[in-house]
mmCIF file of C-alpha atoms in Angstrom:
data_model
loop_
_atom_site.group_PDB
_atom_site.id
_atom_site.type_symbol
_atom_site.label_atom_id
_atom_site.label_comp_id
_atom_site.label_asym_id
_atom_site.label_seq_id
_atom_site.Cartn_x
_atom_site.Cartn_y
_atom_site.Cartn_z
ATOM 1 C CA UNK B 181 -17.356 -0.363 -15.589
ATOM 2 C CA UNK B 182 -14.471 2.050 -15.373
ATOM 3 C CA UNK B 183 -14.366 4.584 -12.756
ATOM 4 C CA UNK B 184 -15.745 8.174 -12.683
ATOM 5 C CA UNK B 185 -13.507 10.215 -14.298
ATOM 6 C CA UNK B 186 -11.936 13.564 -12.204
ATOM 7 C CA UNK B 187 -9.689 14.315 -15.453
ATOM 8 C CA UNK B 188 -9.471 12.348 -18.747
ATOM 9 C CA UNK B 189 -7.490 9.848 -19.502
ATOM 10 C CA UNK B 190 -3.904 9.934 -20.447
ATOM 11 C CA UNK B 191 -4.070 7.758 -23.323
ATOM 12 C CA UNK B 192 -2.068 9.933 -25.605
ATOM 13 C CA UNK B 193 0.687 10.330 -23.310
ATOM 14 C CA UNK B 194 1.552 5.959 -24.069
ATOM 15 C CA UNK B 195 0.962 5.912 -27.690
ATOM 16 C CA UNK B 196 1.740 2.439 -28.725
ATOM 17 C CA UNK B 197 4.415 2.508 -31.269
ATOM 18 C CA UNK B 198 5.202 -0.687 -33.243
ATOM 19 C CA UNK B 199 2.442 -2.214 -31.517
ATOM 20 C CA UNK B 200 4.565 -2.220 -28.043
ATOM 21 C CA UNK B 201 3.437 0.477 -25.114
ATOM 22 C CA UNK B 202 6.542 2.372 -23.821
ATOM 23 C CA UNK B 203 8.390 0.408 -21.319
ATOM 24 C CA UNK B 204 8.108 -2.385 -22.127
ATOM 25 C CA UNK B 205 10.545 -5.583 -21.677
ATOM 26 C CA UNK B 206 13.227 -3.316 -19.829
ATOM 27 C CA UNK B 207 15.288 -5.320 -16.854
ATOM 28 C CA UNK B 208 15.077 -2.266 -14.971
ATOM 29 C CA UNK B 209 12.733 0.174 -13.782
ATOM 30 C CA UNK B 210 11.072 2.138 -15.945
ATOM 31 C CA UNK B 211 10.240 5.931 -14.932
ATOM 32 C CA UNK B 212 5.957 5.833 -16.331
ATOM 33 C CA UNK B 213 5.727 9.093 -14.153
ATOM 34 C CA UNK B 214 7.801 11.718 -12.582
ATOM 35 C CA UNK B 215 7.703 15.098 -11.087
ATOM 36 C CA UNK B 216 3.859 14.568 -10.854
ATOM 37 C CA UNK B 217 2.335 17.602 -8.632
ATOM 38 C CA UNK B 218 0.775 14.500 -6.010
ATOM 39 C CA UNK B 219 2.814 11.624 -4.286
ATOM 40 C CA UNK B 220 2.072 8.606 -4.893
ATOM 41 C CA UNK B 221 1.641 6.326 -1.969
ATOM 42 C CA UNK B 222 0.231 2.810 -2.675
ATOM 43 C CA UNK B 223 0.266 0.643 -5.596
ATOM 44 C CA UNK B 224 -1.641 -2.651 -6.190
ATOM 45 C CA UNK B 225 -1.843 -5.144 -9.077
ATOM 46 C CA UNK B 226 -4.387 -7.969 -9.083
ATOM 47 C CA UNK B 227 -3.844 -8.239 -12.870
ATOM 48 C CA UNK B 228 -1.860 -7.049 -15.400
ATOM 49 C CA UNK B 229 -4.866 -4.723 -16.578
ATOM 50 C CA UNK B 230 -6.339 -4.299 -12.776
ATOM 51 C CA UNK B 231 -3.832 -1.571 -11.355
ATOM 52 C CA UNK B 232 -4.699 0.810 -8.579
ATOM 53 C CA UNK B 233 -2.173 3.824 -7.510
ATOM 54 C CA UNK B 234 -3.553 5.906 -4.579
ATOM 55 C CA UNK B 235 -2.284 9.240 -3.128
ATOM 56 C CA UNK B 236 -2.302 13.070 -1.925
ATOM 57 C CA UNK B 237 -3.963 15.818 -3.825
ATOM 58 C CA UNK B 238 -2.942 17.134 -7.095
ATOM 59 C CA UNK B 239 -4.158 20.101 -6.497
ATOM 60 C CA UNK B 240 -4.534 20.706 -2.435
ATOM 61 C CA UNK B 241 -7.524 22.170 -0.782
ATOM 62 C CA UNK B 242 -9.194 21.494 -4.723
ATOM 63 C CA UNK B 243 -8.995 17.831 -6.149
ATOM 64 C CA UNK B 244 -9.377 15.550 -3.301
ATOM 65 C CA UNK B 245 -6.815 12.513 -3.014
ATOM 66 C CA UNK B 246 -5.609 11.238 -5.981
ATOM 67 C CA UNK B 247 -6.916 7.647 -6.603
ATOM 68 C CA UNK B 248 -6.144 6.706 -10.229
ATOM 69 C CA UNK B 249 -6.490 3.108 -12.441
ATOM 70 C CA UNK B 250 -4.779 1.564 -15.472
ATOM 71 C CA UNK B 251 -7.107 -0.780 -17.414
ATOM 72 C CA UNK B 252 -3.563 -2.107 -19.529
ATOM 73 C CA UNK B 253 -3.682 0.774 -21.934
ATOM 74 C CA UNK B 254 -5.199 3.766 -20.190
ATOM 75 C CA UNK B 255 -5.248 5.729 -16.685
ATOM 76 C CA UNK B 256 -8.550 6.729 -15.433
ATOM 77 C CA UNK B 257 -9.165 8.582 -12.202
ATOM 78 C CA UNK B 258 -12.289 8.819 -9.288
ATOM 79 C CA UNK B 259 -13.695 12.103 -8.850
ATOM 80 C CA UNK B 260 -12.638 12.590 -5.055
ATOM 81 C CA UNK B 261 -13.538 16.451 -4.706
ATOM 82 C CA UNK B 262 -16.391 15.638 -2.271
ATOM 83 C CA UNK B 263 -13.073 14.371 0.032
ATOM 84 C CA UNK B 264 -10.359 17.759 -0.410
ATOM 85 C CA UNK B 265 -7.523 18.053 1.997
ATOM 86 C CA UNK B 266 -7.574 14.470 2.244
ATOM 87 C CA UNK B 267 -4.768 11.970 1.542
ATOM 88 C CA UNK B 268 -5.480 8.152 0.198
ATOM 89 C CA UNK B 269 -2.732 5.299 2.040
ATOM 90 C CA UNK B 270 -3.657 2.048 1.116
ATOM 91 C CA UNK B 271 -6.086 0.482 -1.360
ATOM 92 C CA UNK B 272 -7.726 -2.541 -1.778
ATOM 93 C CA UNK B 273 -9.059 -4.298 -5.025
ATOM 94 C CA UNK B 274 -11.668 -6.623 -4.532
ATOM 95 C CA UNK B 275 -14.519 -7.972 -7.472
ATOM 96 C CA UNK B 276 -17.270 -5.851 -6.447
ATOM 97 C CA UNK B 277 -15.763 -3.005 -4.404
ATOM 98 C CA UNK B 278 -12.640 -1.031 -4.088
ATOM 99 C CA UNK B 279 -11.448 0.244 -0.431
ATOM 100 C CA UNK B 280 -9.692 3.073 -0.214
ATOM 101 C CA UNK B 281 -8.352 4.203 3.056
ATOM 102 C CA UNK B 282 -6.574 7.603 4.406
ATOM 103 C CA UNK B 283 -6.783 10.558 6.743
ATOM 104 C CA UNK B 284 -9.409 12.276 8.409
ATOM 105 C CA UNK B 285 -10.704 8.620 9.321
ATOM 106 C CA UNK B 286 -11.334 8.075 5.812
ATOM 107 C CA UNK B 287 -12.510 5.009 4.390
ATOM 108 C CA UNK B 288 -14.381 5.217 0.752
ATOM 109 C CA UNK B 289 -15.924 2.392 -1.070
ATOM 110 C CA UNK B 290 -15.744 2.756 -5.281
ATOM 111 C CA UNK B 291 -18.466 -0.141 -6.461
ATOM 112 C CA UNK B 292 -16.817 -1.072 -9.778
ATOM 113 C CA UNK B 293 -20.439 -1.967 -11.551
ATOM 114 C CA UNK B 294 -22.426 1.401 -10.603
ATOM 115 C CA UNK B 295 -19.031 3.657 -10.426
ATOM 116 C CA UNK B 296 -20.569 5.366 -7.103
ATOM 117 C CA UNK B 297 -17.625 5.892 -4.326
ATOM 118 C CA UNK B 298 -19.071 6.320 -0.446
ATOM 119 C CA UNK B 299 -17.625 6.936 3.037
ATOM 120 C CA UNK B 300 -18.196 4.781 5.829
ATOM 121 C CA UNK B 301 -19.664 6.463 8.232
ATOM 122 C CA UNK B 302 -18.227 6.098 11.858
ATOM 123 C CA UNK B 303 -14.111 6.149 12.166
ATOM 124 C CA UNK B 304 -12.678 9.180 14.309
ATOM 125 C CA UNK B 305 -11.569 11.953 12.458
ATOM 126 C CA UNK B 306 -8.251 12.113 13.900
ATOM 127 C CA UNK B 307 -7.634 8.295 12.748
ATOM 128 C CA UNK B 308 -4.964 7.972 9.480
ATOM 129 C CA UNK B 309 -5.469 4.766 8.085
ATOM 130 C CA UNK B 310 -2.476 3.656 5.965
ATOM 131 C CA UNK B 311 -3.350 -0.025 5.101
ATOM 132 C CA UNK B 312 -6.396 -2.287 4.219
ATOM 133 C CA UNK B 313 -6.836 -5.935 3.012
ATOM 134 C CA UNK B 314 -9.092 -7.901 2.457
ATOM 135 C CA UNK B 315 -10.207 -11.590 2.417
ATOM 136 C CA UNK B 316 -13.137 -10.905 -0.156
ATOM 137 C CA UNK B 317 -15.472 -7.905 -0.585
ATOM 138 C CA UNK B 318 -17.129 -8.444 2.278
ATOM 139 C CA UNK B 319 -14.509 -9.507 5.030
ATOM 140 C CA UNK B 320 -11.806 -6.008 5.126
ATOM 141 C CA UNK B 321 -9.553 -4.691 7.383
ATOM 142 C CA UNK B 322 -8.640 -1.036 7.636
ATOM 143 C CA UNK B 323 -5.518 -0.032 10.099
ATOM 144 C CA UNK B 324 -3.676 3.010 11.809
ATOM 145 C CA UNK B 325 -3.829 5.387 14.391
ATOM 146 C CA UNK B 326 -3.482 8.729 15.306
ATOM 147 C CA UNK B 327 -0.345 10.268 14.462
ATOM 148 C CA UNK B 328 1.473 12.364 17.638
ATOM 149 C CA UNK B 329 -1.728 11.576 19.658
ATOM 150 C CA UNK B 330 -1.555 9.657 22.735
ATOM 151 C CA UNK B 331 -4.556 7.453 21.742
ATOM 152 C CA UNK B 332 -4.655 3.570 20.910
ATOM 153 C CA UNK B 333 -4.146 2.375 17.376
ATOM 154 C CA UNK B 334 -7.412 1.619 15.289
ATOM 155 C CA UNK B 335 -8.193 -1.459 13.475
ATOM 156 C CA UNK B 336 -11.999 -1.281 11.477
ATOM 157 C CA UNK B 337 -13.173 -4.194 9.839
ATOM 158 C CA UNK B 338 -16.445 -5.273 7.344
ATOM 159 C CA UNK B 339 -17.650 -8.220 7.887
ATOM 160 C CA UNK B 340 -20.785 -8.703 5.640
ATOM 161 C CA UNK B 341 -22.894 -5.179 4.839
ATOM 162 C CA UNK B 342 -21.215 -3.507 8.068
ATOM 163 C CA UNK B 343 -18.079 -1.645 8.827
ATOM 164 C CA UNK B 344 -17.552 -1.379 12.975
ATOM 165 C CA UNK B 345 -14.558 -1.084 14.848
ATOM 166 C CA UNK B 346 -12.645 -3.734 16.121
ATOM 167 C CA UNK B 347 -11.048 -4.365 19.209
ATOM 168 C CA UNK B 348 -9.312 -7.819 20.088
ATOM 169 C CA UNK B 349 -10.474 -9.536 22.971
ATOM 170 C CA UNK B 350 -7.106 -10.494 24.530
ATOM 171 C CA UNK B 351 -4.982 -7.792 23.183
ATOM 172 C CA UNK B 352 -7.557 -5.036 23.720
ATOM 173 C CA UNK B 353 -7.350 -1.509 21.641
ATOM 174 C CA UNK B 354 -3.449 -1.892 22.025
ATOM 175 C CA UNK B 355 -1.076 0.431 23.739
ATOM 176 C CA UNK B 356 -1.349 4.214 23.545
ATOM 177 C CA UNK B 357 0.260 5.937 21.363
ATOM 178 C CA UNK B 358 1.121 3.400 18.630
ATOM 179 C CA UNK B 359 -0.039 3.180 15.535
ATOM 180 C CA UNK B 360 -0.472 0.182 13.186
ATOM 181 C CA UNK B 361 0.970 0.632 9.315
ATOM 182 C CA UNK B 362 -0.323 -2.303 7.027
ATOM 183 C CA UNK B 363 -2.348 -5.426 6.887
ATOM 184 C CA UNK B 364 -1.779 -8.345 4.408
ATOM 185 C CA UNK B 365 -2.968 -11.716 4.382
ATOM 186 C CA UNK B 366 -3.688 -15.133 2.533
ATOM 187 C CA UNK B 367 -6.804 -16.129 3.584
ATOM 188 C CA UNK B 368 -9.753 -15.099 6.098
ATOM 189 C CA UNK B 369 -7.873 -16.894 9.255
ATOM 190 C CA UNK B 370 -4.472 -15.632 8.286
ATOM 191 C CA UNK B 371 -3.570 -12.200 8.434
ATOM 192 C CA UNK B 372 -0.510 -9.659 9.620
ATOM 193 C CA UNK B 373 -0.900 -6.539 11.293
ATOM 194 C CA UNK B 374 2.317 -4.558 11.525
ATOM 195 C CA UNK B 375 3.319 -0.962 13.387
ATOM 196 C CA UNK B 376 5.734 0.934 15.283
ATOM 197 C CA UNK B 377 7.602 -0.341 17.849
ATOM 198 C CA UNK B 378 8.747 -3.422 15.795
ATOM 199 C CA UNK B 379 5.100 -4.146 16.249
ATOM 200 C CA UNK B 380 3.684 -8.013 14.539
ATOM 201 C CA UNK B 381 -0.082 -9.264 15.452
ATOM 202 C CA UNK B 382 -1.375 -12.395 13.327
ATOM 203 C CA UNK B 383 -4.770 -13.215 13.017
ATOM 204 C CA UNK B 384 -5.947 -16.681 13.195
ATOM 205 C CA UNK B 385 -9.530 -16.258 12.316
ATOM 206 C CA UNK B 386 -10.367 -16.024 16.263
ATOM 207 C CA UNK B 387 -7.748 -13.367 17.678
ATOM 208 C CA UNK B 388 -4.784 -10.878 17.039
ATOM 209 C CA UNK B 389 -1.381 -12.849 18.451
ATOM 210 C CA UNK B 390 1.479 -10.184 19.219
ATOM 211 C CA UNK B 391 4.264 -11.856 17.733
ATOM 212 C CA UNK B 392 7.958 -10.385 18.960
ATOM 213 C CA UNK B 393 10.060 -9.251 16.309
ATOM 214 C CA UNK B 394 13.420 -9.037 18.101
ATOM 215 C CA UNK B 395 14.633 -12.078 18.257
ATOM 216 C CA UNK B 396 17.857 -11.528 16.099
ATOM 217 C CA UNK B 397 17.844 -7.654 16.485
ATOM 218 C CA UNK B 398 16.577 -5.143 18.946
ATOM 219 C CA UNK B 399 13.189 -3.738 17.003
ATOM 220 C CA UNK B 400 11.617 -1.553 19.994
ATOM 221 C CA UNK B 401 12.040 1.697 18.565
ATOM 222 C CA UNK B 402 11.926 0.639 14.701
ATOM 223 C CA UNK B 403 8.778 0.960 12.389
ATOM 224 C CA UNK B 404 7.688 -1.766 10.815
ATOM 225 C CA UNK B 405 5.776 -0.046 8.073
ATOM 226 C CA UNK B 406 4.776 -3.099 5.410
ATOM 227 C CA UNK B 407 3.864 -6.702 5.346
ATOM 228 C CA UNK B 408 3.503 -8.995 2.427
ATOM 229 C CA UNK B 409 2.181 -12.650 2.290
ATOM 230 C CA UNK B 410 2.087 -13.514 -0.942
ATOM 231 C CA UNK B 411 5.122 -15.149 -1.346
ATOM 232 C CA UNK B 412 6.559 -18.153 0.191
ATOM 233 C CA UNK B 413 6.877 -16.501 3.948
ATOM 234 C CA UNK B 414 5.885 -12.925 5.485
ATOM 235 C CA UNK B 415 8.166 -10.262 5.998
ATOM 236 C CA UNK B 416 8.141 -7.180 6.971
ATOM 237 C CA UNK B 417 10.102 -3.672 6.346
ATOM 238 C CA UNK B 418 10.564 -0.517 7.839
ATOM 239 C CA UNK B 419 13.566 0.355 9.227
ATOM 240 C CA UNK B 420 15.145 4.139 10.805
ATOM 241 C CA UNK B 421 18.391 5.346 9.893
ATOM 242 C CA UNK B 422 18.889 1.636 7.497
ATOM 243 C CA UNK B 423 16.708 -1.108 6.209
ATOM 244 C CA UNK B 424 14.755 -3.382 8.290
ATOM 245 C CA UNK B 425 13.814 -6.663 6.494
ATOM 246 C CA UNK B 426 12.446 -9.574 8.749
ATOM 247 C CA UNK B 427 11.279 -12.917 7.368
ATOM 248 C CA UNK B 428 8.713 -15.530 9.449
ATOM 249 C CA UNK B 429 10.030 -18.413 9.652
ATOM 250 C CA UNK B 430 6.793 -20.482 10.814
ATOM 251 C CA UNK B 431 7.863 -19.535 14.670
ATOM 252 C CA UNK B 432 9.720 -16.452 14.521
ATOM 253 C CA UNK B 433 10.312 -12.885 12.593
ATOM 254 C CA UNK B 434 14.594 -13.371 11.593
ATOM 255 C CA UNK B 435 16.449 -10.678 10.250
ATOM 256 C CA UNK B 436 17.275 -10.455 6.818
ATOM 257 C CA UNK B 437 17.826 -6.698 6.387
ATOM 258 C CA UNK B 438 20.399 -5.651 3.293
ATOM 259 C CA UNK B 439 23.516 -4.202 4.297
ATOM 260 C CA UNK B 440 24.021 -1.017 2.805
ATOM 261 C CA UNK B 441 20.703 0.191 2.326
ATOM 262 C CA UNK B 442 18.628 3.225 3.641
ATOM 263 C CA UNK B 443 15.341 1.960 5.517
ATOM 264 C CA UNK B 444 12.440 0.345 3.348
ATOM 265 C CA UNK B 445 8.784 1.435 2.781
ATOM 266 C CA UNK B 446 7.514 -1.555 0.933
ATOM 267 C CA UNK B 447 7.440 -5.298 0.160
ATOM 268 C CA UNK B 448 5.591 -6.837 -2.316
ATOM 269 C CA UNK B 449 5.287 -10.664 -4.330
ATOM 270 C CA UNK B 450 3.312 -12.282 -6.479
ATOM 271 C CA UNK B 451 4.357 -15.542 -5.072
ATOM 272 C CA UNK B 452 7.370 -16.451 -7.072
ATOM 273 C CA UNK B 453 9.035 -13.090 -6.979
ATOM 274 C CA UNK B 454 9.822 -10.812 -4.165
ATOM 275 C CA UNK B 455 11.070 -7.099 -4.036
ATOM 276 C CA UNK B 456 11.378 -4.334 -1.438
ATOM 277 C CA UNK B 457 12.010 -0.693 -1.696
ATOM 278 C CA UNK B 458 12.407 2.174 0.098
ATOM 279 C CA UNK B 459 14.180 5.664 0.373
ATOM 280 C CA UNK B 460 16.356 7.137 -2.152
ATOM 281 C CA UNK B 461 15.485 4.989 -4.878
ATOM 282 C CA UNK B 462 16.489 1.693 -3.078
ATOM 283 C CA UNK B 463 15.218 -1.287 -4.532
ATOM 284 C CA UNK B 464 16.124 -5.096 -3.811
ATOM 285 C CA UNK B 465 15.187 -8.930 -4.373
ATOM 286 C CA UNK B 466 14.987 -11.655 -3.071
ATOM 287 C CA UNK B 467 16.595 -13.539 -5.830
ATOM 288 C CA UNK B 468 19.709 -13.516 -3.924
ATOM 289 C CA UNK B 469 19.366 -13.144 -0.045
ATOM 290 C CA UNK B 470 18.037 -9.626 -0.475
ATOM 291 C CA UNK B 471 20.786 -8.357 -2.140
ATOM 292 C CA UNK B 472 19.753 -8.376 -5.925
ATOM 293 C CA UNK B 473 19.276 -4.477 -6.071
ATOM 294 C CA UNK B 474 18.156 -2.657 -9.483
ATOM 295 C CA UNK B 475 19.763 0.144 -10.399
ATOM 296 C CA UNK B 476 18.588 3.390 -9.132
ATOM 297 C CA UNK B 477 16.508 5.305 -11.021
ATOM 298 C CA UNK B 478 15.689 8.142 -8.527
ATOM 299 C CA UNK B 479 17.091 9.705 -5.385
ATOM 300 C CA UNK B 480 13.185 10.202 -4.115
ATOM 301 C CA UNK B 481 11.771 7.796 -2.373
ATOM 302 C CA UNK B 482 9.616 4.903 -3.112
ATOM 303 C CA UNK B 483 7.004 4.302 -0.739
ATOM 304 C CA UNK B 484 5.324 1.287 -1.973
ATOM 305 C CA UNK B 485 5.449 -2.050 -4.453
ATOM 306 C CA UNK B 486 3.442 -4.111 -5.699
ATOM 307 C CA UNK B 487 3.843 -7.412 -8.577
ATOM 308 C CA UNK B 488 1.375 -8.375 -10.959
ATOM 309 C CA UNK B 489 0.419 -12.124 -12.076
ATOM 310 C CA UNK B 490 2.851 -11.260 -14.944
ATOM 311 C CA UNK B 491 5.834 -10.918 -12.690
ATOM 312 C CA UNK B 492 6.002 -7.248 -13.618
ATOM 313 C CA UNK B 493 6.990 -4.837 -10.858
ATOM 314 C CA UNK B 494 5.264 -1.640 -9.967
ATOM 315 C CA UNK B 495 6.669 0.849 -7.494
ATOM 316 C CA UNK B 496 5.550 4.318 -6.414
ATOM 317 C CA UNK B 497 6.603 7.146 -4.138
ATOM 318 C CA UNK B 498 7.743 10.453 -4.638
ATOM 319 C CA UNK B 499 8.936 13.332 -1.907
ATOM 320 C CA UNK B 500 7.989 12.156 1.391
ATOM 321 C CA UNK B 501 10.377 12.771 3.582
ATOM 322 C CA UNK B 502 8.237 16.120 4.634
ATOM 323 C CA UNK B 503 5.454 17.918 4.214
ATOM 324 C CA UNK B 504 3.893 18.921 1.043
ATOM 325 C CA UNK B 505 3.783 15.483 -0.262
ATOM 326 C CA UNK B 506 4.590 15.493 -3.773
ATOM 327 C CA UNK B 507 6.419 15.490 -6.784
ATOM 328 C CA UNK B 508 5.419 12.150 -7.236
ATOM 329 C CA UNK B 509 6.473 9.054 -9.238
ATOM 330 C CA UNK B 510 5.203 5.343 -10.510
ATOM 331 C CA UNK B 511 8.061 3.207 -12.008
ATOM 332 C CA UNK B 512 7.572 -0.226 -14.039
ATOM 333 C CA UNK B 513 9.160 -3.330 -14.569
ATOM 334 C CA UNK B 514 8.314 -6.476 -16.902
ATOM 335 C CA UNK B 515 7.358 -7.080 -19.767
ATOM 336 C CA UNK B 516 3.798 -5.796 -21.041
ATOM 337 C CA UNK B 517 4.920 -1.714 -21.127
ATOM 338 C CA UNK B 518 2.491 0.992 -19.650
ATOM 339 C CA UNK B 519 1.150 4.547 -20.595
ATOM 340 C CA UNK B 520 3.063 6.687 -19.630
ATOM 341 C CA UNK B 521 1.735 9.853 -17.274
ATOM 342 C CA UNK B 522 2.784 13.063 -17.713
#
């Protein structure tokens, strides 16, 4: 069942001409959306017709977060008004339920059969969570922290019909003052946890394993602000002042950060193929040692990527370099085209 609809959707705006959406078989990125009044901060794609974009408001103190999805010829988007002055980081798709995670401790459940979205009940109100993953619908974890507090990072997981907050047994709530970005993982006993201070905890199933990220470069005062383990190793961006790129190699994180290139928000793969971008537009592969870049289409900033089973690639972003977050933007690449929003 598609989602509640907050406005209708934009069907019209990708009118399929010659039987081809716009967009459609370009080698470079696309512009689907620009100058949109929200950013756009998170992008998954679990299919081809199975694509979630999450964000800020499109109208603040009004609309609630933007959370919108593309069934593979139209956008539809959740009714999130019960939620204003909210902002949405990080979104999982799972069968049954889609996570959605952001500030003011927020973490919102959309049931995809019924259509009903609810809050857990029980995160702090000064938490931002900016990432979530999960194993299956009913083993998620949601992670962040509170931004220019001097508390500990927060990690809250479901396991089963309950959400509760986790704390590690060995590593404890972690150190004051940091906060924890993303989560990613390929199976229930194998997950990454990533954060400032060139921070890297895998889980094993039992415990969180800090996991130093400096051994080709120093990484105590950079962000590491995505993971992805979907293709054939981890890595992990971020970056301040230039790009940050660090692969696992089965015992350590090794630098593989592009020359050249302003820091980098996301990483993404579908298993074969691997991209990163980041700030003014940047966007690179791994097709060639991280250096395969796509032409710019933008001097914003993309702030997150994500590659569908079709090898297309879907990147989003917008102003975010300071506060309001907006004029926002979703760019495609591949071959199956996508409505365009306006």
């Amino acid at each position: 069942m598609a989602p509640v609809l907050l406005r209708l959707p934009l069907a019209l705006a990708g009118l399929v001409i010659g039987g081809c959406l716009p967009c459609a078989g370009t080698g470079d990125l696309c512009m689907v959306a620009e100058e949109l009044p929200e950013a756009l901060l998170f992008v998954r794609a679990p299919a081809v017709d199975d694509v979630w974009v999450v964000g800020t408001e499109a109208t603040p103190g009004t609309s609630g977060p933007t959370a919108g999805w593309y069934d593979g010829s139209a956008w539809s988007w959740l009714d999130l008004t019960d939620h204003v002055d909210r902002e949405l980081w990080s979104v999982h798709v799972g069968d049954e339920r889609v996570t959605l995670v952001g500030t003011g401790g927020l973490i919102l459940e959309h049931d995809r059969a019924s259509g009903a979205t609810v809050r857990v009940d029980g995160p702090d109100p000064a938490v931002t969570f900016f990432g979530v993953w999960g194993a299956d619908d009913d083993d998620v974890w949601a992670v962040g922290g509170v931004i220019g507090g001097d508390a500990p990072p927060s990690i809250w997981r479901r396991q089963g019909a309950d959400w509760a907050r986790y704390v590690d047994p060995t590593l404890g709530e972690g150190p004051d003052g940091s906060t924890y970005f993303k989560v990613d993982g390929r199976a229930s006993s194998d997950l990454w946890i990533v954060g400032d201070r060139g921070t890297a905890l895998h889980w094993d199933g039992t415990a969180l394993t800090a996991t130093p990220t400096d051994a080709d470069i120093d990484t105590s005062t950079a962000p590491l602000l995505t993971v992805d383990v979907q293709g054939p190793a981890p890595v992990a961006v971020g970056g301040a002042g230039s790009a940050l790129l660090l692969e696992w190699d089965g015992a350590a994180w090794r630098d593989a950060s592009p020359a050249f290139t302003p820091p980098l928000n996301g990483v993404c793969s579908n298993g074969s193929t691997s991209w990163a971008v980041g700030a003014q537009g940047a966007v690179v592969g791994s097709g060639s040692g991280w250096t395969d870049a796509l032409e710019a289409e933008t001097f914003l900033d993309y702030h997150s990527c994500a590659v569908d089973p079709d090898g297309g690639l879907w990147a989003v972003g917008g102003q975010i370099t300071g506060r309001p977050l907006d004029e926002g933007i979703l760019a495609y690449r591949g071959p199956g085209g996508v409505a365009r929003l306006h």
